[in-house]
PDB file of C-alpha atoms in Angstrom:
ATOM      1  CA  UNK A 380       0.000   0.000   0.000  1.00  0.00           C
ATOM      2  CA  UNK A 381       1.327   3.419  -0.990  1.00  0.00           C
ATOM      3  CA  UNK A 382       2.143   5.675   1.967  1.00  0.00           C
ATOM      4  CA  UNK A 383       3.190   9.296   2.331  1.00  0.00           C
ATOM      5  CA  UNK A 384       4.601  10.841   5.511  1.00  0.00           C
ATOM      6  CA  UNK A 385       5.196  14.553   5.813  1.00  0.00           C
ATOM      7  CA  UNK A 386       7.326  16.267   8.446  1.00  0.00           C
ATOM      8  CA  UNK A 387       7.263  18.372  10.418  1.00  0.00           C
ATOM      9  CA  UNK A 388       3.533  18.554  11.099  1.00  0.00           C
ATOM     10  CA  UNK A 389       3.878  22.280  11.756  1.00  0.00           C
ATOM     11  CA  UNK A 390       6.713  24.751  11.200  1.00  0.00           C
ATOM     12  CA  UNK A 391       7.054  28.302  12.400  1.00  0.00           C
ATOM     13  CA  UNK A 392       9.655  30.514  10.708  1.00  0.00           C
ATOM     14  CA  UNK A 393      10.729  34.103  10.961  1.00  0.00           C
ATOM     15  CA  UNK A 394      10.509  36.069   7.739  1.00  0.00           C
ATOM     16  CA  UNK A 395      13.700  35.429   5.774  1.00  0.00           C
ATOM     17  CA  UNK A 396      14.544  32.208   7.668  1.00  0.00           C
ATOM     18  CA  UNK A 397      15.022  29.499   5.031  1.00  0.00           C
ATOM     19  CA  UNK A 398      14.000  25.910   5.757  1.00  0.00           C
ATOM     20  CA  UNK A 399      12.823  22.647   4.189  1.00  0.00           C
ATOM     21  CA  UNK A 400       9.730  20.489   4.381  1.00  0.00           C
ATOM     22  CA  UNK A 401      10.046  16.731   4.014  1.00  0.00           C
ATOM     23  CA  UNK A 402       7.867  14.187   2.219  1.00  0.00           C
ATOM     24  CA  UNK A 403       8.854  10.534   2.643  1.00  0.00           C
ATOM     25  CA  UNK A 404       7.077   7.958   0.552  1.00  0.00           C
ATOM     26  CA  UNK A 405       6.670   4.235   0.111  1.00  0.00           C
ATOM     27  CA  UNK A 406       5.208   3.230  -3.226  1.00  0.00           C
ATOM     28  CA  UNK A 407       5.360   0.243  -5.527  1.00  0.00           C
ATOM     29  CA  UNK A 408       7.061   2.121  -8.333  1.00  0.00           C
ATOM     30  CA  UNK A 409       6.873   5.895  -8.154  1.00  0.00           C
ATOM     31  CA  UNK A 410       5.474   7.467 -11.288  1.00  0.00           C
ATOM     32  CA  UNK A 411       5.030  11.004  -9.994  1.00  0.00           C
ATOM     33  CA  UNK A 412       5.260  13.125  -6.836  1.00  0.00           C
ATOM     34  CA  UNK A 413       3.121  16.228  -6.473  1.00  0.00           C
ATOM     35  CA  UNK A 414       3.301  19.261  -4.196  1.00  0.00           C
ATOM     36  CA  UNK A 415       0.258  21.403  -3.433  1.00  0.00           C
ATOM     37  CA  UNK A 416      -0.318  24.501  -1.339  1.00  0.00           C
ATOM     38  CA  UNK A 417      -3.572  24.924   0.611  1.00  0.00           C
ATOM     39  CA  UNK A 418      -4.735  28.157   2.191  1.00  0.00           C
ATOM     40  CA  UNK A 419      -7.357  28.071   4.963  1.00  0.00           C
ATOM     41  CA  UNK A 420     -10.876  27.579   3.624  1.00  0.00           C
ATOM     42  CA  UNK A 421      -9.669  26.891   0.080  1.00  0.00           C
ATOM     43  CA  UNK A 422      -8.913  23.912  -2.088  1.00  0.00           C
ATOM     44  CA  UNK A 423      -5.289  22.870  -2.685  1.00  0.00           C
ATOM     45  CA  UNK A 424      -3.381  24.707  -5.410  1.00  0.00           C
ATOM     46  CA  UNK A 425      -0.947  22.780  -7.620  1.00  0.00           C
ATOM     47  CA  UNK A 426       2.738  23.691  -7.267  1.00  0.00           C
ATOM     48  CA  UNK A 427       4.995  21.017  -8.805  1.00  0.00           C
ATOM     49  CA  UNK A 428       5.186  17.534 -10.277  1.00  0.00           C
ATOM     50  CA  UNK A 429       8.428  15.548 -10.060  1.00  0.00           C
ATOM     51  CA  UNK A 430       8.814  12.326 -12.037  1.00  0.00           C
ATOM     52  CA  UNK A 431      12.279  10.923 -11.360  1.00  0.00           C
ATOM     53  CA  UNK A 432      15.033  10.973  -8.732  1.00  0.00           C
ATOM     54  CA  UNK A 433      17.364  13.905  -9.168  1.00  0.00           C
ATOM     55  CA  UNK A 434      14.725  16.121 -10.683  1.00  0.00           C
ATOM     56  CA  UNK A 435      14.332  19.655  -9.329  1.00  0.00           C
ATOM     57  CA  UNK A 436      11.758  22.370  -9.974  1.00  0.00           C
ATOM     58  CA  UNK A 437      11.575  25.969  -8.819  1.00  0.00           C
ATOM     59  CA  UNK A 438       8.888  28.578  -8.478  1.00  0.00           C
ATOM     60  CA  UNK A 439       9.669  31.914  -6.850  1.00  0.00           C
ATOM     61  CA  UNK A 440      10.955  31.121  -3.326  1.00  0.00           C
ATOM     62  CA  UNK A 441      10.099  27.409  -3.569  1.00  0.00           C
ATOM     63  CA  UNK A 442      12.291  24.600  -4.842  1.00  0.00           C
ATOM     64  CA  UNK A 443      11.237  20.963  -4.905  1.00  0.00           C
ATOM     65  CA  UNK A 444      13.709  18.086  -5.103  1.00  0.00           C
ATOM     66  CA  UNK A 445      13.237  14.334  -5.369  1.00  0.00           C
ATOM     67  CA  UNK A 446      15.242  11.277  -4.319  1.00  0.00           C
ATOM     68  CA  UNK A 447      14.265   7.615  -4.432  1.00  0.00           C
ATOM     69  CA  UNK A 448      12.773   7.785  -0.930  1.00  0.00           C
ATOM     70  CA  UNK A 449      11.760  11.369  -0.282  1.00  0.00           C
ATOM     71  CA  UNK A 450      11.122  14.836  -1.592  1.00  0.00           C
ATOM     72  CA  UNK A 451      12.026  18.169  -0.079  1.00  0.00           C
ATOM     73  CA  UNK A 452      10.312  21.490  -0.519  1.00  0.00           C
ATOM     74  CA  UNK A 453      12.911  24.159   0.152  1.00  0.00           C
ATOM     75  CA  UNK A 454      11.669  27.625   1.050  1.00  0.00           C
ATOM     76  CA  UNK A 455      14.242  30.381   0.611  1.00  0.00           C
ATOM     77  CA  UNK A 456      13.797  33.673   2.496  1.00  0.00           C
ATOM     78  CA  UNK A 457      10.092  33.059   3.167  1.00  0.00           C
ATOM     79  CA  UNK A 458       7.565  35.855   3.470  1.00  0.00           C
ATOM     80  CA  UNK A 459       4.337  35.905   5.531  1.00  0.00           C
ATOM     81  CA  UNK A 460       2.323  35.240   2.370  1.00  0.00           C
ATOM     82  CA  UNK A 461       4.028  31.841   2.118  1.00  0.00           C
ATOM     83  CA  UNK A 462       2.087  30.767   5.208  1.00  0.00           C
ATOM     84  CA  UNK A 463      -0.126  27.816   4.231  1.00  0.00           C
ATOM     85  CA  UNK A 464      -0.396  24.053   4.495  1.00  0.00           C
ATOM     86  CA  UNK A 465       1.821  22.248   2.010  1.00  0.00           C
ATOM     87  CA  UNK A 466       0.600  18.852   0.798  1.00  0.00           C
ATOM     88  CA  UNK A 467       2.606  16.105  -0.844  1.00  0.00           C
ATOM     89  CA  UNK A 468       1.031  13.325  -2.935  1.00  0.00           C
ATOM     90  CA  UNK A 469       2.351  10.352  -4.903  1.00  0.00           C
ATOM     91  CA  UNK A 470       1.159   8.352  -7.874  1.00  0.00           C
ATOM     92  CA  UNK A 471       2.309   4.811  -8.588  1.00  0.00           C
ATOM     93  CA  UNK A 472       0.931   4.513 -12.065  1.00  0.00           C
ATOM     94  CA  UNK A 473      -2.627   4.726 -13.240  1.00  0.00           C
ATOM     95  CA  UNK A 474      -3.895   5.070  -9.699  1.00  0.00           C
ATOM     96  CA  UNK A 475      -5.296   8.100  -7.938  1.00  0.00           C
ATOM     97  CA  UNK A 476      -3.003  10.224  -5.839  1.00  0.00           C
ATOM     98  CA  UNK A 477      -2.182   9.277  -2.231  1.00  0.00           C
ATOM     99  CA  UNK A 478      -1.772  12.349  -0.040  1.00  0.00           C
ATOM    100  CA  UNK A 479       0.186  13.033   3.140  1.00  0.00           C
ATOM    101  CA  UNK A 480      -1.290  14.923   6.094  1.00  0.00           C
ATOM    102  CA  UNK A 481       0.540  18.097   5.175  1.00  0.00           C
ATOM    103  CA  UNK A 482       2.904  20.550   6.864  1.00  0.00           C
ATOM    104  CA  UNK A 483       1.357  23.707   8.277  1.00  0.00           C
ATOM    105  CA  UNK A 484       3.815  26.563   7.697  1.00  0.00           C
ATOM    106  CA  UNK A 485       3.603  29.880   9.528  1.00  0.00           C
ATOM    107  CA  UNK A 486       5.951  32.708   8.555  1.00  0.00           C
ATOM    108  CA  UNK A 487       6.114  35.518  11.086  1.00  0.00           C
ATOM    109  CA  UNK A 488       7.033  39.066  10.063  1.00  0.00           C
TER     110      UNK A 488
ATOM    111  CA  UNK B1440     -10.170  31.111 -10.009  1.00  0.00           C
ATOM    112  CA  UNK B1441      -9.145  27.514 -10.589  1.00  0.00           C
ATOM    113  CA  UNK B1442     -11.748  26.630 -13.181  1.00  0.00           C
ATOM    114  CA  UNK B1443     -13.443  24.182 -10.822  1.00  0.00           C
ATOM    115  CA  UNK B1444     -16.476  25.474  -8.969  1.00  0.00           C
ATOM    116  CA  UNK B1445     -18.395  23.876  -6.129  1.00  0.00           C
ATOM    117  CA  UNK B1446     -21.775  24.679  -4.617  1.00  0.00           C
ATOM    118  CA  UNK B1447     -22.800  25.195  -1.957  1.00  0.00           C
ATOM    119  CA  UNK B1448     -19.681  26.414  -0.156  1.00  0.00           C
ATOM    120  CA  UNK B1449     -21.192  25.673   3.236  1.00  0.00           C
ATOM    121  CA  UNK B1450     -23.904  23.195   4.190  1.00  0.00           C
ATOM    122  CA  UNK B1451     -25.463  22.286   7.514  1.00  0.00           C
ATOM    123  CA  UNK B1452     -27.785  19.310   7.550  1.00  0.00           C
ATOM    124  CA  UNK B1453     -29.495  16.992   9.958  1.00  0.00           C
ATOM    125  CA  UNK B1454     -28.932  13.265   9.930  1.00  0.00           C
ATOM    126  CA  UNK B1455     -32.289  12.620   8.248  1.00  0.00           C
ATOM    127  CA  UNK B1456     -31.896  15.211   5.473  1.00  0.00           C
ATOM    128  CA  UNK B1457     -31.116  14.581   1.825  1.00  0.00           C
ATOM    129  CA  UNK B1458     -28.865  17.071   0.081  1.00  0.00           C
ATOM    130  CA  UNK B1459     -26.559  17.213  -2.933  1.00  0.00           C
ATOM    131  CA  UNK B1460     -23.176  18.767  -3.594  1.00  0.00           C
ATOM    132  CA  UNK B1461     -22.429  20.056  -7.075  1.00  0.00           C
ATOM    133  CA  UNK B1462     -19.145  20.423  -8.907  1.00  0.00           C
ATOM    134  CA  UNK B1463     -18.497  21.894 -12.332  1.00  0.00           C
ATOM    135  CA  UNK B1464     -15.220  22.153 -14.219  1.00  0.00           C
ATOM    136  CA  UNK B1465     -14.556  24.542 -17.098  1.00  0.00           C
ATOM    137  CA  UNK B1466     -11.153  23.141 -18.065  1.00  0.00           C
ATOM    138  CA  UNK B1467     -12.096  20.602 -20.703  1.00  0.00           C
ATOM    139  CA  UNK B1468     -10.935  17.762 -18.478  1.00  0.00           C
ATOM    140  CA  UNK B1469     -12.144  14.170 -18.713  1.00  0.00           C
ATOM    141  CA  UNK B1470     -11.693  12.955 -15.146  1.00  0.00           C
ATOM    142  CA  UNK B1471     -13.374  14.195 -11.981  1.00  0.00           C
ATOM    143  CA  UNK B1472     -12.899  13.179  -8.359  1.00  0.00           C
ATOM    144  CA  UNK B1473     -14.439  13.568  -4.916  1.00  0.00           C
ATOM    145  CA  UNK B1474     -12.170  13.809  -1.866  1.00  0.00           C
ATOM    146  CA  UNK B1475     -12.975  14.133   1.840  1.00  0.00           C
ATOM    147  CA  UNK B1476     -10.704  16.282   3.996  1.00  0.00           C
ATOM    148  CA  UNK B1477     -11.015  15.949   7.771  1.00  0.00           C
ATOM    149  CA  UNK B1478      -8.922  17.676  10.392  1.00  0.00           C
ATOM    150  CA  UNK B1479      -5.613  15.964  11.180  1.00  0.00           C
ATOM    151  CA  UNK B1480      -6.126  13.358   8.398  1.00  0.00           C
ATOM    152  CA  UNK B1481      -4.837  13.106   4.832  1.00  0.00           C
ATOM    153  CA  UNK B1482      -7.099  13.786   1.913  1.00  0.00           C
ATOM    154  CA  UNK B1483      -9.234  10.684   1.382  1.00  0.00           C
ATOM    155  CA  UNK B1484     -10.189   9.745  -2.151  1.00  0.00           C
ATOM    156  CA  UNK B1485     -13.872   8.819  -2.433  1.00  0.00           C
ATOM    157  CA  UNK B1486     -14.772   8.436  -6.091  1.00  0.00           C
ATOM    158  CA  UNK B1487     -13.165   8.796  -9.512  1.00  0.00           C
ATOM    159  CA  UNK B1488     -14.952   9.245 -12.826  1.00  0.00           C
ATOM    160  CA  UNK B1489     -13.182   9.094 -16.168  1.00  0.00           C
ATOM    161  CA  UNK B1490     -15.190   9.943 -19.275  1.00  0.00           C
ATOM    162  CA  UNK B1491     -18.362   9.755 -17.120  1.00  0.00           C
ATOM    163  CA  UNK B1492     -17.602   6.187 -16.010  1.00  0.00           C
ATOM    164  CA  UNK B1493     -16.868   5.454 -12.359  1.00  0.00           C
ATOM    165  CA  UNK B1494     -13.401   3.924 -12.083  1.00  0.00           C
ATOM    166  CA  UNK B1495     -12.833   4.101  -8.325  1.00  0.00           C
ATOM    167  CA  UNK B1496     -15.065   3.675  -5.321  1.00  0.00           C
ATOM    168  CA  UNK B1497     -12.793   3.764  -2.331  1.00  0.00           C
ATOM    169  CA  UNK B1498     -15.001   1.737   0.042  1.00  0.00           C
ATOM    170  CA  UNK B1499     -17.285   4.686   0.581  1.00  0.00           C
ATOM    171  CA  UNK B1500     -20.505   4.083   2.586  1.00  0.00           C
ATOM    172  CA  UNK B1501     -23.664   3.934   0.524  1.00  0.00           C
ATOM    173  CA  UNK B1502     -25.023   7.059   2.218  1.00  0.00           C
ATOM    174  CA  UNK B1503     -22.773   8.880  -0.276  1.00  0.00           C
ATOM    175  CA  UNK B1504     -23.965   8.473  -3.859  1.00  0.00           C
ATOM    176  CA  UNK B1505     -22.047  10.066  -6.759  1.00  0.00           C
ATOM    177  CA  UNK B1506     -23.449  11.034 -10.128  1.00  0.00           C
ATOM    178  CA  UNK B1507     -21.564  12.150 -13.222  1.00  0.00           C
ATOM    179  CA  UNK B1508     -23.942  13.089 -16.047  1.00  0.00           C
ATOM    180  CA  UNK B1509     -21.130  14.403 -18.278  1.00  0.00           C
ATOM    181  CA  UNK B1510     -17.407  15.154 -18.100  1.00  0.00           C
ATOM    182  CA  UNK B1511     -18.027  18.678 -16.805  1.00  0.00           C
ATOM    183  CA  UNK B1512     -20.385  17.968 -13.923  1.00  0.00           C
ATOM    184  CA  UNK B1513     -20.142  15.839 -10.815  1.00  0.00           C
ATOM    185  CA  UNK B1514     -22.614  15.492  -7.971  1.00  0.00           C
ATOM    186  CA  UNK B1515     -22.452  13.917  -4.545  1.00  0.00           C
ATOM    187  CA  UNK B1516     -25.859  12.972  -3.163  1.00  0.00           C
ATOM    188  CA  UNK B1517     -26.036  12.742   0.602  1.00  0.00           C
ATOM    189  CA  UNK B1518     -28.613  10.970   2.766  1.00  0.00           C
ATOM    190  CA  UNK B1519     -28.825   9.831   6.381  1.00  0.00           C
ATOM    191  CA  UNK B1520     -25.341  11.094   7.154  1.00  0.00           C
ATOM    192  CA  UNK B1521     -23.581  10.784  10.502  1.00  0.00           C
ATOM    193  CA  UNK B1522     -21.866  13.550  12.509  1.00  0.00           C
ATOM    194  CA  UNK B1523     -18.476  11.996  11.667  1.00  0.00           C
ATOM    195  CA  UNK B1524     -19.183  12.785   8.020  1.00  0.00           C
ATOM    196  CA  UNK B1525     -18.682  16.468   8.793  1.00  0.00           C
ATOM    197  CA  UNK B1526     -15.670  17.564   6.725  1.00  0.00           C
ATOM    198  CA  UNK B1527     -14.516  19.588   3.751  1.00  0.00           C
ATOM    199  CA  UNK B1528     -15.553  17.858   0.521  1.00  0.00           C
ATOM    200  CA  UNK B1529     -13.287  18.678  -2.385  1.00  0.00           C
ATOM    201  CA  UNK B1530     -13.937  18.149  -6.052  1.00  0.00           C
ATOM    202  CA  UNK B1531     -11.045  17.946  -8.491  1.00  0.00           C
ATOM    203  CA  UNK B1532     -10.581  17.410 -12.181  1.00  0.00           C
ATOM    204  CA  UNK B1533      -7.710  16.282 -14.381  1.00  0.00           C
ATOM    205  CA  UNK B1534      -7.127  15.826 -18.063  1.00  0.00           C
ATOM    206  CA  UNK B1535      -6.941  12.065 -17.603  1.00  0.00           C
ATOM    207  CA  UNK B1536      -6.020   9.441 -15.046  1.00  0.00           C
ATOM    208  CA  UNK B1537      -2.609   8.304 -16.240  1.00  0.00           C
ATOM    209  CA  UNK B1538       0.425   9.641 -14.394  1.00  0.00           C
ATOM    210  CA  UNK B1539       1.412  12.174 -17.036  1.00  0.00           C
ATOM    211  CA  UNK B1540      -2.020  13.784 -17.208  1.00  0.00           C
ATOM    212  CA  UNK B1541      -3.502  13.384 -13.735  1.00  0.00           C
ATOM    213  CA  UNK B1542      -2.384  16.775 -12.393  1.00  0.00           C
ATOM    214  CA  UNK B1543      -5.456  17.651 -10.381  1.00  0.00           C
ATOM    215  CA  UNK B1544      -7.132  21.033 -10.155  1.00  0.00           C
ATOM    216  CA  UNK B1545      -9.145  21.501  -7.000  1.00  0.00           C
ATOM    217  CA  UNK B1546     -12.343  23.365  -6.366  1.00  0.00           C
ATOM    218  CA  UNK B1547     -12.781  25.492  -3.219  1.00  0.00           C
ATOM    219  CA  UNK B1548     -14.660  22.756  -1.402  1.00  0.00           C
ATOM    220  CA  UNK B1549     -17.953  22.436   0.445  1.00  0.00           C
ATOM    221  CA  UNK B1550     -17.743  22.662   4.233  1.00  0.00           C
ATOM    222  CA  UNK B1551     -20.317  20.143   5.466  1.00  0.00           C
ATOM    223  CA  UNK B1552     -21.603  20.013   9.026  1.00  0.00           C
ATOM    224  CA  UNK B1553     -23.907  17.162  10.070  1.00  0.00           C
ATOM    225  CA  UNK B1554     -25.879  17.805  13.230  1.00  0.00           C
TER     226      UNK B1554
END
């Protein structure tokens, strides 16, 4: 059974304090790993898809990386507007996504 | 605006009521999904439709009944729900269901409270 574990559960950063969120996964053949951002009271918003180990993608202050066992979402010099819950999900082929519980990020000015 | 709309945004119902959630996507996608999001738990997949055909039913109780009349519309009919069914119900759509085209676009969700 595919499993996704995200850590930490919650993270509090000062504005400008860079850090990383972790997504560890166990799947029977990873076909894709997805990162989403969710603001309170809203549906998740797509950020990145990673398909193979070694792949990296960037968007503004966010950079996602992938290894054979985990993915990291690096946040460089975060701002208060980066505060949200970040969700990780995996796909092991033609199956629906399996999501982690998310990391709740708070960036304090 | 994500291109996926859901109505109503909030719903309060008693355990004996019958209500329906509606989802509409304007993205030209072929697959639509229902997820349940409860506090402190991962998103739980409920149903998947691809080209109007149900392809996944993730052991969902029969008090939840989906309907997909076409690729743009998805409904979730609710009856005799329990308080533990209170959650955020999210609708998503994707171009397809294979790994290279199952990037999912989420609607804003319906916050359901069962009294």
